[in-house]
PDB file of C-alpha atoms and ligand atoms in Angstrom:
ATOM      1  CA  MET A   1      54.862 -82.180 -15.574  1.00 69.00           C
ATOM      2  CA  PRO A   2      51.426 -84.255 -16.245  1.00 78.00           C
ATOM      3  CA  VAL A   3      52.595 -85.965 -19.424  1.00 83.00           C
ATOM      4  CA  GLU A   4      48.872 -87.529 -20.705  1.00 86.00           C
ATOM      5  CA  GLU A   5      47.677 -84.191 -22.555  1.00 85.00           C
ATOM      6  CA  PHE A   6      50.914 -84.908 -24.549  1.00 87.00           C
ATOM      7  CA  VAL A   7      50.376 -88.284 -25.526  1.00 86.00           C
ATOM      8  CA  ALA A   8      46.484 -87.551 -25.721  1.00 88.00           C
ATOM      9  CA  GLY A   9      47.359 -84.825 -27.717  1.00 88.00           C
ATOM     10  CA  TRP A  10      49.679 -86.913 -30.306  1.00 85.00           C
ATOM     11  CA  ILE A  11      47.323 -89.550 -30.749  1.00 85.00           C
ATOM     12  CA  SER A  12      44.380 -87.082 -31.214  1.00 87.00           C
ATOM     13  CA  GLY A  13      46.363 -85.024 -33.777  1.00 83.00           C
ATOM     14  CA  ALA A  14      47.445 -88.039 -35.826  1.00 81.00           C
ATOM     15  CA  LEU A  15      43.791 -89.132 -36.064  1.00 81.00           C
ATOM     16  CA  GLY A  16      42.042 -85.812 -37.245  1.00 81.00           C
ATOM     17  CA  LEU A  17      44.990 -85.395 -39.714  1.00 74.00           C
ATOM     18  CA  VAL A  18      43.820 -88.489 -41.500  1.00 75.00           C
ATOM     19  CA  LEU A  19      40.551 -87.246 -42.119  1.00 76.00           C
ATOM     20  CA  GLY A  20      42.081 -83.791 -43.000  1.00 75.00           C
ATOM     21  CA  HIS A  21      44.762 -84.411 -45.252  1.00 68.00           C
ATOM     22  CA  PRO A  22      42.609 -84.807 -48.525  1.00 69.00           C
ATOM     23  CA  PHE A  23      41.081 -81.404 -47.599  1.00 69.00           C
ATOM     24  CA  ASP A  24      44.659 -79.809 -46.890  1.00 65.00           C
ATOM     25  CA  THR A  25      45.933 -81.383 -50.059  1.00 62.00           C
ATOM     26  CA  VAL A  26      43.307 -80.402 -52.625  1.00 59.00           C
ATOM     27  CA  LYS A  27      43.644 -76.485 -51.977  1.00 56.00           C
ATOM     28  CA  LEU A  28      47.081 -76.978 -53.265  1.00 59.00           C
ATOM     29  CA  LEU A  29      46.817 -79.595 -56.048  1.00 49.00           C
ATOM     30  CA  GLY A  30      48.579 -82.695 -55.510  1.00 51.00           C
ATOM     31  CA  PHE A  31      46.380 -85.051 -53.970  1.00 48.00           C
ATOM     32  CA  PHE A  32      47.430 -87.516 -51.483  1.00 49.00           C
ATOM     33  CA  LYS A  33      51.056 -86.492 -52.210  1.00 56.00           C
ATOM     34  CA  GLY A  34      53.118 -87.043 -48.629  1.00 57.00           C
ATOM     35  CA  MET A  35      50.841 -89.092 -46.216  1.00 63.00           C
ATOM     36  CA  SER A  36      52.447 -90.634 -43.461  1.00 70.00           C
ATOM     37  CA  PHE A  37      54.852 -87.467 -43.205  1.00 75.00           C
ATOM     38  CA  PRO A  38      52.153 -85.119 -41.977  1.00 72.00           C
ATOM     39  CA  ILE A  39      50.868 -87.929 -39.670  1.00 75.00           C
ATOM     40  CA  ALA A  40      54.354 -88.182 -38.033  1.00 77.00           C
ATOM     41  CA  SER A  41      54.999 -84.200 -38.027  1.00 83.00           C
ATOM     42  CA  ILE A  42      51.428 -83.493 -36.705  1.00 81.00           C
ATOM     43  CA  ALA A  43      51.430 -85.794 -34.212  1.00 83.00           C
ATOM     44  CA  VAL A  44      54.253 -84.374 -32.798  1.00 87.00           C
ATOM     45  CA  VAL A  45      52.763 -80.777 -33.044  1.00 92.00           C
ATOM     46  CA  ASN A  46      49.705 -81.464 -31.596  1.00 91.00           C
ATOM     47  CA  SER A  47      51.150 -82.954 -28.127  1.00 93.00           C
ATOM     48  CA  VAL A  48      52.967 -79.570 -28.415  1.00 94.00           C
ATOM     49  CA  LEU A  49      49.723 -77.889 -28.603  1.00 96.00           C
ATOM     50  CA  PHE A  50      47.357 -79.576 -25.775  1.00 95.00           C
ATOM     51  CA  GLY A  51      50.264 -80.376 -23.476  1.00 95.00           C
ATOM     52  CA  VAL A  52      51.469 -76.859 -23.716  1.00 97.00           C
ATOM     53  CA  TYR A  53      47.566 -75.527 -23.276  1.00 96.00           C
ATOM     54  CA  SER A  54      46.952 -77.811 -20.315  1.00 95.00           C
ATOM     55  CA  ASN A  55      49.533 -77.306 -18.761  1.00 95.00           C
ATOM     56  CA  THR A  56      49.934 -74.047 -18.636  1.00 96.00           C
ATOM     57  CA  LEU A  57      46.558 -73.731 -17.481  1.00 95.00           C
ATOM     58  CA  LEU A  58      47.318 -75.910 -14.860  1.00 94.00           C
ATOM     59  CA  LEU A  59      50.447 -73.063 -14.075  1.00 95.00           C
ATOM     60  CA  LEU A  60      47.579 -70.551 -13.952  1.00 96.00           C
ATOM     61  CA  THR A  61      44.755 -71.820 -12.194  1.00 94.00           C
ATOM     62  CA  ALA A  62      46.408 -75.076 -10.387  1.00 91.00           C
ATOM     63  CA  THR A  63      43.571 -77.318 -11.505  1.00 89.00           C
ATOM     64  CA  SER A  64      44.569 -80.407 -13.406  1.00 86.00           C
ATOM     65  CA  HIS A  65      42.195 -81.801 -15.961  1.00 84.00           C
ATOM     66  CA  GLN A  66      40.335 -84.198 -13.901  1.00 84.00           C
ATOM     67  CA  GLU A  67      39.370 -80.880 -11.578  1.00 87.00           C
ATOM     68  CA  ARG A  68      38.356 -78.825 -14.901  1.00 87.00           C
ATOM     69  CA  ARG A  69      35.024 -80.010 -14.849  1.00 84.00           C
ATOM     70  CA  ALA A  70      34.176 -79.067 -10.968  1.00 86.00           C
ATOM     71  CA  GLN A  71      36.189 -75.989 -10.979  1.00 89.00           C
ATOM     72  CA  PRO A  72      35.866 -74.443 -14.500  1.00 92.00           C
ATOM     73  CA  PRO A  73      38.911 -72.033 -15.427  1.00 95.00           C
ATOM     74  CA  SER A  74      38.301 -68.556 -16.560  1.00 96.00           C
ATOM     75  CA  TYR A  75      38.144 -67.222 -20.219  1.00 97.00           C
ATOM     76  CA  THR A  76      40.764 -65.146 -19.777  1.00 98.00           C
ATOM     77  CA  HIS A  77      43.125 -67.804 -18.664  1.00 97.00           C
ATOM     78  CA  ILE A  78      41.925 -70.356 -21.273  1.00 97.00           C
ATOM     79  CA  PHE A  79      42.682 -67.860 -23.865  1.00 98.00           C
ATOM     80  CA  LEU A  80      46.183 -67.096 -22.533  1.00 98.00           C
ATOM     81  CA  ALA A  81      47.069 -70.892 -21.961  1.00 98.00           C
ATOM     82  CA  GLY A  82      45.554 -71.033 -25.532  1.00 98.00           C
ATOM     83  CA  CYS A  83      47.801 -68.228 -26.937  1.00 98.00           C
ATOM     84  CA  THR A  84      51.228 -70.256 -25.016  1.00 98.00           C
ATOM     85  CA  GLY A  85      50.355 -73.649 -26.778  1.00 97.00           C
ATOM     86  CA  GLY A  86      49.989 -71.801 -30.400  1.00 97.00           C
ATOM     87  CA  PHE A  87      52.812 -70.096 -29.803  1.00 97.00           C
ATOM     88  CA  LEU A  88      55.220 -72.827 -28.846  1.00 96.00           C
ATOM     89  CA  GLN A  89      53.603 -75.362 -31.190  1.00 95.00           C
ATOM     90  CA  ALA A  90      54.426 -72.967 -34.314  1.00 96.00           C
ATOM     91  CA  TYR A  91      57.857 -73.102 -33.802  1.00 93.00           C
ATOM     92  CA  CYS A  92      57.792 -77.091 -33.913  1.00 93.00           C
ATOM     93  CA  LEU A  93      55.339 -76.958 -36.727  1.00 93.00           C
ATOM     94  CA  ALA A  94      57.733 -74.289 -38.844  1.00 95.00           C
ATOM     95  CA  PRO A  95      60.041 -76.478 -40.393  1.00 94.00           C
ATOM     96  CA  PHE A  96      57.320 -79.273 -40.798  1.00 92.00           C
ATOM     97  CA  ASP A  97      54.908 -76.955 -42.135  1.00 92.00           C
ATOM     98  CA  LEU A  98      57.397 -75.565 -44.847  1.00 93.00           C
ATOM     99  CA  ILE A  99      57.964 -78.974 -46.067  1.00 91.00           C
ATOM    100  CA  LYS A 100      54.475 -79.888 -46.450  1.00 87.00           C
ATOM    101  CA  VAL A 101      54.018 -76.886 -48.834  1.00 90.00           C
ATOM    102  CA  ARG A 102      56.706 -76.944 -50.996  1.00 90.00           C
ATOM    103  CA  LEU A 103      56.161 -80.885 -51.418  1.00 85.00           C
ATOM    104  CA  GLN A 104      52.280 -79.960 -51.963  1.00 82.00           C
ATOM    105  CA  ASN A 105      53.238 -77.382 -54.292  1.00 84.00           C
ATOM    106  CA  GLN A 106      55.303 -79.439 -56.396  1.00 81.00           C
ATOM    107  CA  THR A 107      52.621 -80.576 -58.703  1.00 66.00           C
ATOM    108  CA  GLU A 108      54.743 -81.690 -61.682  1.00 56.00           C
ATOM    109  CA  PRO A 109      53.189 -85.003 -62.545  1.00 54.00           C
ATOM    110  CA  VAL A 110      55.313 -88.510 -61.512  1.00 55.00           C
ATOM    111  CA  ALA A 111      58.537 -88.979 -63.487  1.00 53.00           C
ATOM    112  CA  GLN A 112      57.847 -89.083 -67.087  1.00 61.00           C
ATOM    113  CA  PRO A 113      60.639 -91.070 -68.516  1.00 64.00           C
ATOM    114  CA  GLY A 114      63.634 -88.992 -69.510  1.00 66.00           C
ATOM    115  CA  SER A 115      62.253 -86.090 -67.994  1.00 66.00           C
ATOM    116  CA  PRO A 116      64.297 -84.211 -64.845  1.00 67.00           C
ATOM    117  CA  PRO A 117      63.387 -85.482 -61.370  1.00 70.00           C
ATOM    118  CA  PRO A 118      60.892 -83.458 -59.115  1.00 76.00           C
ATOM    119  CA  GLN A 119      63.197 -80.983 -57.311  1.00 83.00           C
ATOM    120  CA  TYR A 120      62.273 -82.941 -54.057  1.00 87.00           C
ATOM    121  CA  GLN A 121      62.246 -86.344 -53.922  1.00 83.00           C
ATOM    122  CA  GLY A 122      60.371 -86.531 -50.493  1.00 82.00           C
ATOM    123  CA  PRO A 123      60.607 -85.116 -47.002  1.00 85.00           C
ATOM    124  CA  VAL A 124      63.723 -86.420 -46.094  1.00 87.00           C
ATOM    125  CA  HIS A 125      65.270 -85.010 -49.217  1.00 90.00           C
ATOM    126  CA  CYS A 126      63.465 -81.594 -49.116  1.00 91.00           C
ATOM    127  CA  ALA A 127      64.852 -81.022 -45.687  1.00 91.00           C
ATOM    128  CA  ALA A 128      68.339 -81.880 -46.418  1.00 93.00           C
ATOM    129  CA  SER A 129      68.017 -79.436 -49.890  1.00 93.00           C
ATOM    130  CA  ILE A 130      66.542 -76.799 -48.149  1.00 92.00           C
ATOM    131  CA  PHE A 131      69.351 -77.048 -45.206  1.00 93.00           C
ATOM    132  CA  ARG A 132      71.996 -77.313 -47.878  1.00 93.00           C
ATOM    133  CA  GLU A 133      70.916 -74.705 -50.062  1.00 89.00           C
ATOM    134  CA  GLU A 134      69.597 -71.959 -47.433  1.00 87.00           C
ATOM    135  CA  GLY A 135      71.010 -73.013 -44.130  1.00 90.00           C
ATOM    136  CA  TYR A 136      69.017 -73.899 -40.964  1.00 90.00           C
ATOM    137  CA  ARG A 137      67.477 -70.472 -41.160  1.00 91.00           C
ATOM    138  CA  GLY A 138      65.977 -71.543 -44.088  1.00 92.00           C
ATOM    139  CA  LEU A 139      64.221 -74.257 -42.487  1.00 94.00           C
ATOM    140  CA  PHE A 140      62.372 -71.589 -40.551  1.00 95.00           C
ATOM    141  CA  ARG A 141      60.950 -69.463 -43.311  1.00 93.00           C
ATOM    142  CA  GLY A 142      57.982 -68.461 -42.935  1.00 94.00           C
ATOM    143  CA  ALA A 143      57.784 -69.198 -38.975  1.00 95.00           C
ATOM    144  CA  TRP A 144      57.311 -65.481 -37.941  1.00 95.00           C
ATOM    145  CA  ALA A 145      53.613 -65.662 -39.969  1.00 96.00           C
ATOM    146  CA  LEU A 146      53.186 -68.957 -38.817  1.00 97.00           C
ATOM    147  CA  MET A 147      53.560 -67.681 -34.813  1.00 97.00           C
ATOM    148  CA  LEU A 148      51.510 -64.470 -35.536  1.00 97.00           C
ATOM    149  CA  ARG A 149      48.948 -67.018 -37.508  1.00 97.00           C
ATOM    150  CA  ASP A 150      48.770 -69.607 -34.224  1.00 97.00           C
ATOM    151  CA  THR A 151      49.307 -67.492 -31.085  1.00 98.00           C
ATOM    152  CA  PRO A 152      45.993 -65.741 -31.122  1.00 98.00           C
ATOM    153  CA  THR A 153      44.101 -67.973 -33.234  1.00 98.00           C
ATOM    154  CA  VAL A 154      44.776 -71.125 -30.789  1.00 98.00           C
ATOM    155  CA  GLY A 155      43.255 -68.946 -28.160  1.00 98.00           C
ATOM    156  CA  ILE A 156      40.434 -68.673 -30.128  1.00 98.00           C
ATOM    157  CA  TYR A 157      40.196 -72.269 -30.666  1.00 98.00           C
ATOM    158  CA  PHE A 158      40.366 -72.965 -27.000  1.00 98.00           C
ATOM    159  CA  ILE A 159      37.691 -70.428 -26.144  1.00 98.00           C
ATOM    160  CA  THR A 160      35.184 -71.665 -28.909  1.00 98.00           C
ATOM    161  CA  TYR A 161      35.677 -74.893 -27.478  1.00 98.00           C
ATOM    162  CA  GLU A 162      35.121 -74.270 -24.017  1.00 96.00           C
ATOM    163  CA  GLY A 163      32.374 -71.875 -24.285  1.00 97.00           C
ATOM    164  CA  LEU A 164      30.496 -74.258 -26.649  1.00 98.00           C
ATOM    165  CA  CYS A 165      30.951 -77.420 -24.853  1.00 96.00           C
ATOM    166  CA  ARG A 166      29.842 -74.995 -21.360  1.00 95.00           C
ATOM    167  CA  GLN A 167      27.139 -73.745 -22.991  1.00 96.00           C
ATOM    168  CA  TYR A 168      25.575 -77.347 -23.584  1.00 95.00           C
ATOM    169  CA  THR A 169      26.707 -79.043 -20.520  1.00 94.00           C
ATOM    170  CA  PRO A 170      24.952 -79.649 -17.407  1.00 92.00           C
ATOM    171  CA  GLU A 171      27.432 -77.628 -14.498  1.00 87.00           C
ATOM    172  CA  GLY A 172      29.834 -80.497 -13.142  1.00 83.00           C
ATOM    173  CA  GLN A 173      29.486 -82.530 -15.591  1.00 89.00           C
ATOM    174  CA  ASN A 174      31.563 -84.185 -18.694  1.00 91.00           C
ATOM    175  CA  PRO A 175      30.146 -82.862 -21.977  1.00 94.00           C
ATOM    176  CA  SER A 176      28.681 -85.688 -24.335  1.00 95.00           C
ATOM    177  CA  SER A 177      30.501 -87.135 -27.549  1.00 96.00           C
ATOM    178  CA  ALA A 178      27.971 -84.825 -29.592  1.00 97.00           C
ATOM    179  CA  THR A 179      28.382 -81.605 -27.746  1.00 97.00           C
ATOM    180  CA  VAL A 180      32.152 -82.478 -28.188  1.00 97.00           C
ATOM    181  CA  LEU A 181      31.994 -83.186 -31.786  1.00 97.00           C
ATOM    182  CA  VAL A 182      30.084 -80.137 -32.520  1.00 98.00           C
ATOM    183  CA  ALA A 183      32.116 -77.954 -29.945  1.00 98.00           C
ATOM    184  CA  GLY A 184      35.836 -79.215 -31.754  1.00 98.00           C
ATOM    185  CA  GLY A 185      34.320 -78.749 -34.976  1.00 98.00           C
ATOM    186  CA  PHE A 186      33.412 -75.168 -34.758  1.00 98.00           C
ATOM    187  CA  ALA A 187      36.719 -74.493 -32.510  1.00 98.00           C
ATOM    188  CA  GLY A 188      38.063 -75.274 -35.614  1.00 98.00           C
ATOM    189  CA  ILE A 189      36.230 -73.136 -37.618  1.00 98.00           C
ATOM    190  CA  ALA A 190      36.538 -69.950 -35.805  1.00 98.00           C
ATOM    191  CA  SER A 191      40.180 -70.419 -35.488  1.00 98.00           C
ATOM    192  CA  TRP A 192      40.473 -71.559 -39.175  1.00 98.00           C
ATOM    193  CA  VAL A 193      38.573 -68.359 -40.332  1.00 98.00           C
ATOM    194  CA  ALA A 194      40.542 -66.189 -37.690  1.00 98.00           C
ATOM    195  CA  ALA A 195      43.777 -67.712 -39.158  1.00 98.00           C
ATOM    196  CA  THR A 196      43.121 -67.345 -42.819  1.00 97.00           C
ATOM    197  CA  PRO A 197      44.664 -64.275 -43.516  1.00 97.00           C
ATOM    198  CA  LEU A 198      47.933 -65.320 -42.220  1.00 97.00           C
ATOM    199  CA  ASP A 199      47.967 -68.520 -43.502  1.00 97.00           C
ATOM    200  CA  VAL A 200      47.769 -66.796 -47.005  1.00 96.00           C
ATOM    201  CA  ILE A 201      50.778 -64.743 -46.073  1.00 96.00           C
ATOM    202  CA  LYS A 202      52.384 -67.558 -44.471  1.00 96.00           C
ATOM    203  CA  SER A 203      52.279 -70.349 -46.933  1.00 94.00           C
ATOM    204  CA  ARG A 204      53.576 -67.207 -49.926  1.00 94.00           C
ATOM    205  CA  MET A 205      56.721 -66.665 -47.752  1.00 93.00           C
ATOM    206  CA  GLN A 206      57.855 -69.997 -47.237  1.00 92.00           C
ATOM    207  CA  MET A 207      57.164 -70.481 -51.194  1.00 90.00           C
ATOM    208  CA  ASP A 208      59.214 -67.486 -51.341  1.00 87.00           C
ATOM    209  CA  GLY A 209      63.349 -68.065 -51.917  1.00 73.00           C
ATOM    210  CA  LEU A 210      62.446 -71.012 -53.828  1.00 78.00           C
ATOM    211  CA  ARG A 211      63.970 -69.562 -56.968  1.00 72.00           C
ATOM    212  CA  ARG A 212      64.046 -65.648 -56.264  1.00 76.00           C
ATOM    213  CA  ARG A 213      63.358 -63.717 -53.141  1.00 78.00           C
ATOM    214  CA  VAL A 214      60.461 -61.650 -53.582  1.00 86.00           C
ATOM    215  CA  TYR A 215      59.542 -60.567 -50.388  1.00 92.00           C
ATOM    216  CA  GLN A 216      60.990 -58.549 -47.771  1.00 91.00           C
ATOM    217  CA  GLY A 217      59.248 -59.756 -44.755  1.00 92.00           C
ATOM    218  CA  VAL A 218      55.274 -60.439 -43.382  1.00 93.00           C
ATOM    219  CA  LEU A 219      54.624 -56.904 -43.561  1.00 95.00           C
ATOM    220  CA  ASP A 220      56.083 -56.621 -47.421  1.00 95.00           C
ATOM    221  CA  CYS A 221      54.328 -59.898 -48.221  1.00 95.00           C
ATOM    222  CA  MET A 222      51.186 -58.382 -46.987  1.00 95.00           C
ATOM    223  CA  MET A 223      51.306 -55.526 -48.644  1.00 95.00           C
ATOM    224  CA  SER A 224      52.468 -56.403 -51.934  1.00 94.00           C
ATOM    225  CA  SER A 225      49.720 -58.964 -52.156  1.00 95.00           C
ATOM    226  CA  VAL A 226      47.185 -56.670 -51.387  1.00 96.00           C
ATOM    227  CA  ARG A 227      48.303 -54.497 -53.662  1.00 95.00           C
ATOM    228  CA  GLN A 228      48.098 -56.807 -56.546  1.00 94.00           C
ATOM    229  CA  GLU A 229      45.236 -58.806 -55.608  1.00 95.00           C
ATOM    230  CA  GLY A 230      42.911 -56.470 -53.474  1.00 95.00           C
ATOM    231  CA  LEU A 231      41.542 -57.651 -49.797  1.00 96.00           C
ATOM    232  CA  GLY A 232      40.303 -60.601 -51.539  1.00 95.00           C
ATOM    233  CA  VAL A 233      43.630 -62.448 -51.067  1.00 96.00           C
ATOM    234  CA  PHE A 234      43.152 -62.655 -46.891  1.00 96.00           C
ATOM    235  CA  PHE A 235      40.218 -64.849 -47.537  1.00 95.00           C
ATOM    236  CA  ARG A 236      41.633 -67.156 -49.803  1.00 94.00           C
ATOM    237  CA  GLY A 237      41.182 -70.579 -48.818  1.00 94.00           C
ATOM    238  CA  VAL A 238      38.540 -69.839 -46.195  1.00 96.00           C
ATOM    239  CA  THR A 239      35.727 -72.105 -47.276  1.00 95.00           C
ATOM    240  CA  ILE A 240      38.282 -75.241 -47.514  1.00 94.00           C
ATOM    241  CA  ASN A 241      39.970 -74.330 -44.130  1.00 94.00           C
ATOM    242  CA  SER A 242      36.663 -74.321 -42.711  1.00 96.00           C
ATOM    243  CA  ALA A 243      35.243 -77.653 -44.517  1.00 94.00           C
ATOM    244  CA  ARG A 244      38.646 -79.365 -43.531  1.00 92.00           C
ATOM    245  CA  ALA A 245      38.621 -77.739 -39.968  1.00 95.00           C
ATOM    246  CA  PHE A 246      35.340 -79.273 -39.013  1.00 95.00           C
ATOM    247  CA  PRO A 247      35.845 -82.775 -39.161  1.00 93.00           C
ATOM    248  CA  VAL A 248      39.569 -82.618 -38.204  1.00 92.00           C
ATOM    249  CA  ASN A 249      38.687 -81.040 -34.967  1.00 95.00           C
ATOM    250  CA  ALA A 250      35.442 -82.943 -34.109  1.00 96.00           C
ATOM    251  CA  VAL A 251      37.887 -86.224 -34.062  1.00 93.00           C
ATOM    252  CA  THR A 252      40.770 -84.639 -32.718  1.00 94.00           C
ATOM    253  CA  PHE A 253      38.651 -82.950 -29.726  1.00 96.00           C
ATOM    254  CA  LEU A 254      36.558 -86.209 -29.337  1.00 95.00           C
ATOM    255  CA  SER A 255      39.646 -88.118 -28.984  1.00 93.00           C
ATOM    256  CA  TYR A 256      41.522 -85.979 -27.033  1.00 93.00           C
ATOM    257  CA  GLU A 257      38.704 -86.094 -24.192  1.00 93.00           C
ATOM    258  CA  TYR A 258      38.581 -89.727 -24.381  1.00 91.00           C
ATOM    259  CA  LEU A 259      41.824 -90.899 -24.221  1.00 91.00           C
ATOM    260  CA  LEU A 260      41.972 -88.872 -20.793  1.00 89.00           C
ATOM    261  CA  ARG A 261      39.049 -89.717 -19.404  1.00 88.00           C
ATOM    262  CA  TRP A 262      40.270 -93.412 -19.932  1.00 86.00           C
ATOM    263  CA  TRP A 263      43.413 -92.516 -18.420  1.00 81.00           C
ATOM    264  CA  GLY A 264      41.151 -90.909 -15.334  1.00 71.00           C
TER     265      GLY A 264
HETATM  266  C1  M3L B 301      45.353 -72.257 -35.377  1.00 92.09           C
HETATM  267  N1  M3L B 301      44.847 -73.020 -36.302  1.00 92.09           N
HETATM  268  C2  M3L B 301      43.681 -72.424 -37.007  1.00 92.09           C
HETATM  269  C3  M3L B 301      45.769 -72.370 -37.443  1.00 92.09           C
HETATM  270  C4  M3L B 301      45.165 -74.681 -36.245  1.00 92.09           C
HETATM  271  C5  M3L B 301      44.272 -74.768 -34.837  1.00 92.09           C
HETATM  272  C6  M3L B 301      43.810 -76.237 -35.121  1.00 92.09           C
HETATM  273  C7  M3L B 301      45.189 -77.316 -35.083  1.00 92.09           C
HETATM  274  C8  M3L B 301      44.297 -78.217 -35.664  1.00 92.09           C
HETATM  275  N2  M3L B 301      45.489 -79.301 -35.583  1.00 92.09           N
HETATM  276  C9  M3L B 301      44.405 -78.278 -37.549  1.00 92.09           C
HETATM  277  O1  M3L B 301      45.115 -78.477 -38.233  1.00 92.09           O
HETATM  278  O2  M3L B 301      43.059 -77.803 -37.859  1.00 92.09           O
END
């Protein structure tokens, strides 16, 4: 199994994340809280995303990434490979994302003298407390919603990227850096716009259970959110998600493409 896509995904994910972290955190308050943890985790997760995508495409079309410019795969194959990558990365992402959401929602300012310490002292402490209080399954709270969010939207991600690259690149050539940046940025926006409704639900499910369980499952969380807040609830955060998605994914795709070209 070719591994360079995994490594390129690893590095490019970390680079994209550094740019995106302030956006990601501002939507949950608590600026710059916990930066080193997401860097390490997104690197793993992005490596699964790109590695699985590229290797699924290899299985479906029998072309390696070096051959793909000369023999472009069909959009159906790109979509299916993207969905597979999205599905598998969602499972790797689930515990990391849960910890991130829990830490970012701890908005208490840094300990005042005499005040009780925050519930979670850091990512490792957070993981250990969730494990202690809710068991192994607790670490996967919200994973089902995350999988529903990422399976189709990672398909959309790669279709948009490939479609835009092909549109602006002469046949058989590699896309220019400008094309990769713009296509990567719009791929990020398109997939995040599609992902936002389930992103809202996912985050609510991840926070649920912290004190008192409110939701019975994904559907129940959707229904009660809509009942209480109207359909607009599904678009909560769509602007900040898009503003974050452009630079993050422009840099992710640019570094991914260039690392693979370097390595031949
Ligand atoms: C599928 N979904 C839209 C959720 C994410 C796809 C892009 C992944 C990228 N690491 C990022 O964080 O933007």
